[in-house]
Structures are given as C-alpha cells and as structure tokens.
Amino acid sequence: VENLLYLLALRNAAFVEESLGETEMAARWRRRAEAPAQRINAAFWCEARGLVADTAAKDRFSEHAQCLAILADALPPERAKRAFDGLVSSGDLARCTVYFSHYLFETYFRFGRADLFLKRLDLWRDFAKQDLKTPLEAPGDARSDCHAWGAHPPYHFRTGLAGIRPTSAGFKSAEVAPCFGGLKRIEASVPTPKGLLSVDLRCEGESVLGTVDVPRGLPTTFVWKGVRRPLHPGSNRLE
C-alpha cells in the first residue's frame, strides 16, 4: 500500500507539473514512476487470485491495495479489471473505513458502479442514526468525532453521481457524466471559475432527461452510455 501511495503521488506530481507548463519536470516524474509500477506488479500481483497483495508473501489482501493499484494505473488493463472484480466479490479483503473510502469511491465510479457507492454510505447513515453531525475518525470508539477526512461523500455526490468534473487543470473545461446507480433523479451544482455548473436530471430506463446549465466560457461535454455531446452556454435541455 505504501508503494502504491508513492506511485500515485508520482502520477499526480506529473499532472500538476504538466498543468503549470513544466513539461520537463512532468516527464521526469513519469520516468520516476516506471520502475515502481513494474516492481509492484512483479512483487505483489497474485495471479491465482487476480488481486494485488499487501505483502510480498501474498498472504494478506485489502480493498486499499486494489483501489490504489487501479487509481495509480499500476496495472495493465486486464489486471485492473480482475482486481476490480476481486475488490467487489472477495469477502476476505481488509475493508476501507472512513477516510480511505474516498479512494474506494473513486474506484467505484471509474467503473460506473454508483450502486456500490450508495450501499457503502451505510457507514455515514449509521453516524446519522447516532445523531452525529460530523464524521468519526473510525467506526466504534474513535479518538475524534469531528474528522474532516471523513467528510468526502458530498464530493462524490457531485463528481460521481452527478458526474460533474473538470477535464483540464483550473476547470478550463468540464464534463457531465451522470451515474445514477438506481437513483431516479439527480440535482446538483458545482462552483467553477466561470460560475455554477448545474444539473437537474432524471433517469427513465436507458434514457436520461432534464437540464444542464452551463456557465458562459466553460466548454462542457455531456456523456451518456459512451456518447459524448457538446453543450452550449446557458440551459441545455436533454430529451
């Protein structure tokens, strides 16, 4: 898991440098990431289980390792798909709790599984049943009952369920790719440098209906079932 966090940091560093126009530094971090990715595959991939192990002995496995391996692009596509299938189906993985579920939710939405996200919100529903107004650091007898790292579900409501995300640094462009996961309606707004990007969408069978309000000066694309449709500034009606 520590190796995967390092690899993810290298990938993100390359993205940041590229965004700032530092192409040489970005290339450096990408080169630095090549060896860890290869070594992680060699040392921790368990072919028998189709999972990334937590240890070189391949005797322990976790949701954490599968999520980070997928998000850090540590695995070839075929292995990434197997790791996700194992993440969903294996009952003996060490489970993410409050803060690390951020990475779990990002992994779910990468594979379009909003239904799994909605189910794992039971942890936060239990907080509400306890009349908590802020998230615990961990389930049970936590040392902190106001832990900001556990407040990430609203982020995933907007970026995952509503599917509103920047597609370039600084939110210079955006996409709306809703993922209903069994919900019938999604209404959300995200602040951007150009103003609010808002959606009010309904899912009817295989179709999506509703409106997307796009601020002027923000190129935005709507994505549904693999089809990409450019949106215009102002109110866009989907029929």
PDB file of C-alpha atoms in Angstrom:
ATOM      1  CA  VAL A   1       0.000   0.000   0.000  1.00  0.00           C
ATOM      2  CA  GLU A   2       2.874   2.389   0.804  1.00  0.00           C
ATOM      3  CA  ASN A   3       4.474   1.689  -2.585  1.00  0.00           C
ATOM      4  CA  LEU A   4       1.164   2.362  -4.312  1.00  0.00           C
ATOM      5  CA  LEU A   5       0.664   5.645  -2.465  1.00  0.00           C
ATOM      6  CA  TYR A   6       4.143   6.674  -3.648  1.00  0.00           C
ATOM      7  CA  LEU A   7       3.290   5.741  -7.230  1.00  0.00           C
ATOM      8  CA  LEU A   8       0.016   7.668  -7.073  1.00  0.00           C
ATOM      9  CA  ALA A   9       1.916  10.710  -5.761  1.00  0.00           C
ATOM     10  CA  LEU A  10       4.340  10.499  -8.697  1.00  0.00           C
ATOM     11  CA  ARG A  11       1.451  10.336 -11.189  1.00  0.00           C
ATOM     12  CA  ASN A  12      -0.201  13.354  -9.560  1.00  0.00           C
ATOM     13  CA  ALA A  13       3.053  15.304  -9.468  1.00  0.00           C
ATOM     14  CA  ALA A  14       3.430  14.775 -13.216  1.00  0.00           C
ATOM     15  CA  PHE A  15      -0.113  16.054 -13.778  1.00  0.00           C
ATOM     16  CA  VAL A  16       0.500  19.175 -11.693  1.00  0.00           C
ATOM     17  CA  GLU A  17       3.782  19.975 -13.452  1.00  0.00           C
ATOM     18  CA  GLU A  18       2.160  19.495 -16.869  1.00  0.00           C
ATOM     19  CA  SER A  19      -0.678  21.802 -15.840  1.00  0.00           C
ATOM     20  CA  LEU A  20       1.834  24.514 -14.939  1.00  0.00           C
ATOM     21  CA  GLY A  21       3.668  24.172 -18.235  1.00  0.00           C
ATOM     22  CA  GLU A  22       6.654  22.367 -16.693  1.00  0.00           C
ATOM     23  CA  THR A  23       6.825  19.605 -19.286  1.00  0.00           C
ATOM     24  CA  GLU A  24      10.379  18.561 -18.435  1.00  0.00           C
ATOM     25  CA  MET A  25       9.527  18.108 -14.760  1.00  0.00           C
ATOM     26  CA  ALA A  26       6.376  16.214 -15.730  1.00  0.00           C
ATOM     27  CA  ALA A  27       8.429  13.867 -17.894  1.00  0.00           C
ATOM     28  CA  ARG A  28      10.863  13.359 -15.005  1.00  0.00           C
ATOM     29  CA  TRP A  29       8.095  12.267 -12.612  1.00  0.00           C
ATOM     30  CA  ARG A  30       6.634   9.945 -15.260  1.00  0.00           C
ATOM     31  CA  ARG A  31      10.023   8.309 -15.735  1.00  0.00           C
ATOM     32  CA  ARG A  32      10.398   8.003 -11.970  1.00  0.00           C
ATOM     33  CA  ALA A  33       7.045   6.168 -11.868  1.00  0.00           C
ATOM     34  CA  GLU A  34       8.032   3.470 -14.382  1.00  0.00           C
ATOM     35  CA  ALA A  35      10.198   1.364 -12.075  1.00  0.00           C
ATOM     36  CA  PRO A  36       7.803   1.299  -9.085  1.00  0.00           C
ATOM     37  CA  ALA A  37       4.923   0.259 -11.357  1.00  0.00           C
ATOM     38  CA  GLN A  38       6.943  -2.631 -12.773  1.00  0.00           C
ATOM     39  CA  ARG A  39       8.202  -3.734  -9.358  1.00  0.00           C
ATOM     40  CA  ILE A  40       4.747  -3.596  -7.797  1.00  0.00           C
ATOM     41  CA  ASN A  41       3.449  -5.919 -10.497  1.00  0.00           C
ATOM     42  CA  ALA A  42       6.377  -8.281 -10.041  1.00  0.00           C
ATOM     43  CA  ALA A  43       6.319  -8.373  -6.243  1.00  0.00           C
ATOM     44  CA  PHE A  44       2.655  -8.068  -5.280  1.00  0.00           C
ATOM     45  CA  TRP A  45       0.432  -9.310  -8.112  1.00  0.00           C
ATOM     46  CA  CYS A  46      -1.155 -12.660  -7.214  1.00  0.00           C
ATOM     47  CA  GLU A  47      -2.136 -14.408 -10.423  1.00  0.00           C
ATOM     48  CA  ALA A  48      -4.051 -17.154  -8.612  1.00  0.00           C
ATOM     49  CA  ARG A  49      -6.430 -14.642  -7.039  1.00  0.00           C
ATOM     50  CA  GLY A  50      -6.281 -11.861  -9.595  1.00  0.00           C
ATOM     51  CA  LEU A  51      -5.513  -9.377  -6.823  1.00  0.00           C
ATOM     52  CA  VAL A  52      -2.717  -7.140  -5.586  1.00  0.00           C
ATOM     53  CA  ALA A  53      -1.388  -8.479  -2.280  1.00  0.00           C
ATOM     54  CA  ASP A  54      -0.488  -6.339   0.723  1.00  0.00           C
ATOM     55  CA  THR A  55       2.699  -8.332   1.277  1.00  0.00           C
ATOM     56  CA  ALA A  56       5.420  -9.929  -0.827  1.00  0.00           C
ATOM     57  CA  ALA A  57       4.409 -13.253   0.778  1.00  0.00           C
ATOM     58  CA  LYS A  58       0.970 -12.699  -0.826  1.00  0.00           C
ATOM     59  CA  ASP A  59      -0.767 -13.807   2.352  1.00  0.00           C
ATOM     60  CA  ARG A  60      -2.854 -10.678   3.004  1.00  0.00           C
ATOM     61  CA  PHE A  61      -5.152  -8.713   0.716  1.00  0.00           C
ATOM     62  CA  SER A  62      -7.114  -5.488   1.124  1.00  0.00           C
ATOM     63  CA  GLU A  63      -9.553  -3.166  -0.572  1.00  0.00           C
ATOM     64  CA  HIS A  64      -6.900  -0.480  -0.091  1.00  0.00           C
ATOM     65  CA  ALA A  65      -4.359  -2.172  -2.369  1.00  0.00           C
ATOM     66  CA  GLN A  66      -6.868  -2.824  -5.171  1.00  0.00           C
ATOM     67  CA  CYS A  67      -8.111   0.782  -5.118  1.00  0.00           C
ATOM     68  CA  LEU A  68      -4.671   2.351  -5.173  1.00  0.00           C
ATOM     69  CA  ALA A  69      -3.364  -0.027  -7.840  1.00  0.00           C
ATOM     70  CA  ILE A  70      -6.266   0.925 -10.105  1.00  0.00           C
ATOM     71  CA  LEU A  71      -6.169   4.673  -9.415  1.00  0.00           C
ATOM     72  CA  ALA A  72      -2.384   4.851  -9.784  1.00  0.00           C
ATOM     73  CA  ASP A  73      -2.545   2.974 -13.111  1.00  0.00           C
ATOM     74  CA  ALA A  74      -0.151   0.429 -11.676  1.00  0.00           C
ATOM     75  CA  LEU A  75      -1.726  -2.496 -13.542  1.00  0.00           C
ATOM     76  CA  PRO A  76      -2.246  -3.392 -17.211  1.00  0.00           C
ATOM     77  CA  PRO A  77      -5.928  -3.079 -18.220  1.00  0.00           C
ATOM     78  CA  GLU A  78      -6.681  -6.800 -17.948  1.00  0.00           C
ATOM     79  CA  ARG A  79      -5.219  -6.993 -14.440  1.00  0.00           C
ATOM     80  CA  ALA A  80      -7.004  -3.805 -13.407  1.00  0.00           C
ATOM     81  CA  LYS A  81     -10.335  -5.332 -14.429  1.00  0.00           C
ATOM     82  CA  ARG A  82      -9.564  -8.527 -12.492  1.00  0.00           C
ATOM     83  CA  ALA A  83      -8.524  -6.501  -9.457  1.00  0.00           C
ATOM     84  CA  PHE A  84     -11.805  -4.565  -9.577  1.00  0.00           C
ATOM     85  CA  ASP A  85     -13.826  -7.777  -9.906  1.00  0.00           C
ATOM     86  CA  GLY A  86     -11.975  -9.145  -6.886  1.00  0.00           C
ATOM     87  CA  LEU A  87     -12.499  -5.909  -4.982  1.00  0.00           C
ATOM     88  CA  VAL A  88     -16.244  -6.293  -5.457  1.00  0.00           C
ATOM     89  CA  SER A  89     -16.574 -10.048  -4.945  1.00  0.00           C
ATOM     90  CA  SER A  90     -13.879 -11.167  -2.468  1.00  0.00           C
ATOM     91  CA  GLY A  91     -15.172 -11.454   1.077  1.00  0.00           C
ATOM     92  CA  ASP A  92     -11.821 -11.706   2.857  1.00  0.00           C
ATOM     93  CA  LEU A  93     -10.290  -8.331   1.958  1.00  0.00           C
ATOM     94  CA  ALA A  94      -9.413  -5.882   4.722  1.00  0.00           C
ATOM     95  CA  ARG A  95     -12.083  -3.210   4.337  1.00  0.00           C
ATOM     96  CA  CYS A  96     -11.715   0.538   3.994  1.00  0.00           C
ATOM     97  CA  THR A  97     -13.311   2.603   6.719  1.00  0.00           C
ATOM     98  CA  VAL A  98     -13.989   6.315   6.890  1.00  0.00           C
ATOM     99  CA  TYR A  99     -11.254   8.383   5.252  1.00  0.00           C
ATOM    100  CA  PHE A 100      -9.831   5.724   2.911  1.00  0.00           C
ATOM    101  CA  SER A 101     -13.282   5.162   1.421  1.00  0.00           C
ATOM    102  CA  HIS A 102     -12.541   8.229  -0.702  1.00  0.00           C
ATOM    103  CA  TYR A 103     -10.227   6.060  -2.821  1.00  0.00           C
ATOM    104  CA  LEU A 104     -12.755   3.234  -2.804  1.00  0.00           C
ATOM    105  CA  PHE A 105     -15.483   5.539  -4.108  1.00  0.00           C
ATOM    106  CA  GLU A 106     -13.207   6.943  -6.809  1.00  0.00           C
ATOM    107  CA  THR A 107     -12.566   3.349  -7.911  1.00  0.00           C
ATOM    108  CA  TYR A 108     -16.281   2.508  -7.961  1.00  0.00           C
ATOM    109  CA  PHE A 109     -17.048   5.484 -10.185  1.00  0.00           C
ATOM    110  CA  ARG A 110     -14.149   4.724 -12.519  1.00  0.00           C
ATOM    111  CA  PHE A 111     -16.055   1.531 -13.329  1.00  0.00           C
ATOM    112  CA  GLY A 112     -19.501   3.193 -13.311  1.00  0.00           C
ATOM    113  CA  ARG A 113     -20.695   1.438 -10.148  1.00  0.00           C
ATOM    114  CA  ALA A 114     -22.698   4.092  -8.350  1.00  0.00           C
ATOM    115  CA  ASP A 115     -24.797   1.321  -6.811  1.00  0.00           C
ATOM    116  CA  LEU A 116     -21.794   0.138  -4.788  1.00  0.00           C
ATOM    117  CA  PHE A 117     -21.112   3.702  -3.649  1.00  0.00           C
ATOM    118  CA  LEU A 118     -24.666   4.160  -2.436  1.00  0.00           C
ATOM    119  CA  LYS A 119     -24.514   0.904  -0.475  1.00  0.00           C
ATOM    120  CA  ARG A 120     -21.245   1.775   1.258  1.00  0.00           C
ATOM    121  CA  LEU A 121     -22.793   5.010   2.530  1.00  0.00           C
ATOM    122  CA  ASP A 122     -24.332   2.858   5.280  1.00  0.00           C
ATOM    123  CA  LEU A 123     -21.301   3.837   7.374  1.00  0.00           C
ATOM    124  CA  TRP A 124     -22.336   7.505   7.259  1.00  0.00           C
ATOM    125  CA  ARG A 125     -26.013   6.603   7.697  1.00  0.00           C
ATOM    126  CA  ASP A 126     -25.014   4.952  10.965  1.00  0.00           C
ATOM    127  CA  PHE A 127     -23.354   8.208  12.037  1.00  0.00           C
ATOM    128  CA  ALA A 128     -26.635  10.000  11.425  1.00  0.00           C
ATOM    129  CA  LYS A 129     -28.500   7.382  13.472  1.00  0.00           C
ATOM    130  CA  GLN A 130     -26.138   8.196  16.336  1.00  0.00           C
ATOM    131  CA  ASP A 131     -27.190  11.854  15.973  1.00  0.00           C
ATOM    132  CA  LEU A 132     -23.670  12.815  14.900  1.00  0.00           C
ATOM    133  CA  LYS A 133     -23.371  15.978  12.819  1.00  0.00           C
ATOM    134  CA  THR A 134     -19.731  15.319  11.831  1.00  0.00           C
ATOM    135  CA  PRO A 135     -17.950  12.076  10.839  1.00  0.00           C
ATOM    136  CA  LEU A 136     -15.980   9.898  13.210  1.00  0.00           C
ATOM    137  CA  GLU A 137     -12.341   9.143  12.509  1.00  0.00           C
ATOM    138  CA  ALA A 138     -13.147   5.413  12.570  1.00  0.00           C
ATOM    139  CA  PRO A 139     -16.137   3.238  13.461  1.00  0.00           C
ATOM    140  CA  GLY A 140     -16.517   2.409  17.129  1.00  0.00           C
ATOM    141  CA  ASP A 141     -14.623   4.192  19.883  1.00  0.00           C
ATOM    142  CA  ALA A 142     -12.865   6.802  17.749  1.00  0.00           C
ATOM    143  CA  ARG A 143     -10.447   9.353  19.164  1.00  0.00           C
ATOM    144  CA  SER A 144     -12.076  12.056  17.038  1.00  0.00           C
ATOM    145  CA  ASP A 145     -15.775  12.575  16.316  1.00  0.00           C
ATOM    146  CA  CYS A 146     -15.146  15.604  14.090  1.00  0.00           C
ATOM    147  CA  HIS A 147     -12.752  14.248  11.491  1.00  0.00           C
ATOM    148  CA  ALA A 148     -12.642  16.298   8.307  1.00  0.00           C
ATOM    149  CA  TRP A 149     -11.120  13.476   6.231  1.00  0.00           C
ATOM    150  CA  GLY A 150     -14.396  11.587   6.584  1.00  0.00           C
ATOM    151  CA  ALA A 151     -16.486  14.384   5.044  1.00  0.00           C
ATOM    152  CA  HIS A 152     -15.888  13.364   1.434  1.00  0.00           C
ATOM    153  CA  PRO A 153     -19.261  11.815   0.394  1.00  0.00           C
ATOM    154  CA  PRO A 154     -20.700  15.203  -0.747  1.00  0.00           C
ATOM    155  CA  TYR A 155     -17.737  15.459  -3.138  1.00  0.00           C
ATOM    156  CA  HIS A 156     -18.679  12.099  -4.645  1.00  0.00           C
ATOM    157  CA  PHE A 157     -22.348  13.103  -4.867  1.00  0.00           C
ATOM    158  CA  ARG A 158     -21.292  15.825  -7.299  1.00  0.00           C
ATOM    159  CA  THR A 159     -18.327  14.307  -9.115  1.00  0.00           C
ATOM    160  CA  GLY A 160     -19.605  10.705  -9.135  1.00  0.00           C
ATOM    161  CA  LEU A 161     -23.414  10.598  -9.105  1.00  0.00           C
ATOM    162  CA  ALA A 162     -23.899  13.902 -10.959  1.00  0.00           C
ATOM    163  CA  GLY A 163     -20.636  13.276 -12.827  1.00  0.00           C
ATOM    164  CA  ILE A 164     -19.550  16.927 -12.874  1.00  0.00           C
ATOM    165  CA  ARG A 165     -15.768  17.051 -13.193  1.00  0.00           C
ATOM    166  CA  PRO A 166     -13.120  19.312 -14.696  1.00  0.00           C
ATOM    167  CA  THR A 167     -11.405  17.855 -17.754  1.00  0.00           C
ATOM    168  CA  SER A 168      -8.445  20.234 -17.617  1.00  0.00           C
ATOM    169  CA  ALA A 169      -6.458  21.981 -14.922  1.00  0.00           C
ATOM    170  CA  GLY A 170      -8.076  25.064 -13.437  1.00  0.00           C
ATOM    171  CA  PHE A 171     -11.537  23.880 -14.543  1.00  0.00           C
ATOM    172  CA  LYS A 172     -10.938  25.356 -18.009  1.00  0.00           C
ATOM    173  CA  SER A 173     -13.239  22.660 -19.421  1.00  0.00           C
ATOM    174  CA  ALA A 174     -15.680  20.196 -17.914  1.00  0.00           C
ATOM    175  CA  GLU A 175     -17.825  17.154 -18.479  1.00  0.00           C
ATOM    176  CA  VAL A 176     -21.102  15.923 -17.051  1.00  0.00           C
ATOM    177  CA  ALA A 177     -21.259  12.112 -16.944  1.00  0.00           C
ATOM    178  CA  PRO A 178     -24.059  11.131 -14.532  1.00  0.00           C
ATOM    179  CA  CYS A 179     -24.068   7.722 -12.883  1.00  0.00           C
ATOM    180  CA  PHE A 180     -27.459   7.039 -11.286  1.00  0.00           C
ATOM    181  CA  GLY A 181     -26.825   3.672  -9.617  1.00  0.00           C
ATOM    182  CA  GLY A 182     -30.545   3.042  -9.179  1.00  0.00           C
ATOM    183  CA  LEU A 183     -31.494   6.631  -8.356  1.00  0.00           C
ATOM    184  CA  LYS A 184     -34.263   8.194 -10.419  1.00  0.00           C
ATOM    185  CA  ARG A 185     -33.256  11.847 -10.118  1.00  0.00           C
ATOM    186  CA  ILE A 186     -30.060  13.809  -9.555  1.00  0.00           C
ATOM    187  CA  GLU A 187     -29.953  17.538  -8.848  1.00  0.00           C
ATOM    188  CA  ALA A 188     -26.576  19.152  -8.139  1.00  0.00           C
ATOM    189  CA  SER A 189     -24.425  22.232  -8.652  1.00  0.00           C
ATOM    190  CA  VAL A 190     -20.647  22.671  -8.691  1.00  0.00           C
ATOM    191  CA  PRO A 191     -18.882  26.042  -8.462  1.00  0.00           C
ATOM    192  CA  THR A 192     -16.370  26.726 -11.237  1.00  0.00           C
ATOM    193  CA  PRO A 193     -14.249  29.807 -12.013  1.00  0.00           C
ATOM    194  CA  LYS A 194     -16.914  30.753 -14.594  1.00  0.00           C
ATOM    195  CA  GLY A 195     -19.925  30.246 -12.303  1.00  0.00           C
ATOM    196  CA  LEU A 196     -22.178  27.388 -11.243  1.00  0.00           C
ATOM    197  CA  LEU A 197     -22.429  24.268 -13.425  1.00  0.00           C
ATOM    198  CA  SER A 198     -25.790  22.740 -12.508  1.00  0.00           C
ATOM    199  CA  VAL A 199     -27.771  19.637 -13.435  1.00  0.00           C
ATOM    200  CA  ASP A 200     -31.344  18.500 -12.865  1.00  0.00           C
ATOM    201  CA  LEU A 201     -31.580  15.036 -14.418  1.00  0.00           C
ATOM    202  CA  ARG A 202     -33.986  12.088 -14.433  1.00  0.00           C
ATOM    203  CA  CYS A 203     -33.245   8.511 -15.400  1.00  0.00           C
ATOM    204  CA  GLU A 204     -36.008   6.730 -17.315  1.00  0.00           C
ATOM    205  CA  GLY A 205     -34.974   3.250 -18.376  1.00  0.00           C
ATOM    206  CA  GLU A 206     -31.906   3.641 -20.574  1.00  0.00           C
ATOM    207  CA  SER A 207     -32.524   7.340 -21.166  1.00  0.00           C
ATOM    208  CA  VAL A 208     -31.609  10.491 -19.278  1.00  0.00           C
ATOM    209  CA  LEU A 209     -33.815  13.589 -19.369  1.00  0.00           C
ATOM    210  CA  GLY A 210     -33.566  17.040 -17.837  1.00  0.00           C
ATOM    211  CA  THR A 211     -31.432  20.156 -17.981  1.00  0.00           C
ATOM    212  CA  VAL A 212     -27.776  21.123 -17.666  1.00  0.00           C
ATOM    213  CA  ASP A 213     -26.980  24.785 -17.017  1.00  0.00           C
ATOM    214  CA  VAL A 214     -23.507  25.708 -18.265  1.00  0.00           C
ATOM    215  CA  PRO A 215     -21.757  28.989 -17.376  1.00  0.00           C
ATOM    216  CA  ARG A 216     -20.522  31.083 -20.272  1.00  0.00           C
ATOM    217  CA  GLY A 217     -16.890  30.468 -21.185  1.00  0.00           C
ATOM    218  CA  LEU A 218     -16.759  26.894 -19.875  1.00  0.00           C
ATOM    219  CA  PRO A 219     -16.579  24.284 -22.684  1.00  0.00           C
ATOM    220  CA  THR A 220     -18.627  21.345 -21.373  1.00  0.00           C
ATOM    221  CA  THR A 221     -19.430  17.883 -22.723  1.00  0.00           C
ATOM    222  CA  PHE A 222     -22.310  15.642 -21.686  1.00  0.00           C
ATOM    223  CA  VAL A 223     -21.505  11.911 -21.564  1.00  0.00           C
ATOM    224  CA  TRP A 224     -24.121   9.132 -21.521  1.00  0.00           C
ATOM    225  CA  LYS A 225     -23.741   5.461 -22.499  1.00  0.00           C
ATOM    226  CA  GLY A 226     -20.451   6.200 -24.245  1.00  0.00           C
ATOM    227  CA  VAL A 227     -21.913   9.019 -26.361  1.00  0.00           C
ATOM    228  CA  ARG A 228     -20.356  12.484 -25.990  1.00  0.00           C
ATOM    229  CA  ARG A 229     -22.397  15.589 -26.774  1.00  0.00           C
ATOM    230  CA  PRO A 230     -21.065  19.173 -26.565  1.00  0.00           C
ATOM    231  CA  LEU A 231     -23.236  21.568 -24.576  1.00  0.00           C
ATOM    232  CA  HIS A 232     -23.763  25.267 -25.211  1.00  0.00           C
ATOM    233  CA  PRO A 233     -23.648  28.089 -22.636  1.00  0.00           C
ATOM    234  CA  GLY A 234     -26.891  28.553 -20.730  1.00  0.00           C
ATOM    235  CA  SER A 235     -29.638  25.986 -20.265  1.00  0.00           C
ATOM    236  CA  ASN A 236     -29.338  22.729 -22.229  1.00  0.00           C
ATOM    237  CA  ARG A 237     -32.451  20.570 -22.362  1.00  0.00           C
ATOM    238  CA  LEU A 238     -31.911  16.813 -22.721  1.00  0.00           C
ATOM    239  CA  GLU A 239     -34.802  14.942 -24.316  1.00  0.00           C
TER     240      GLU A 239
END
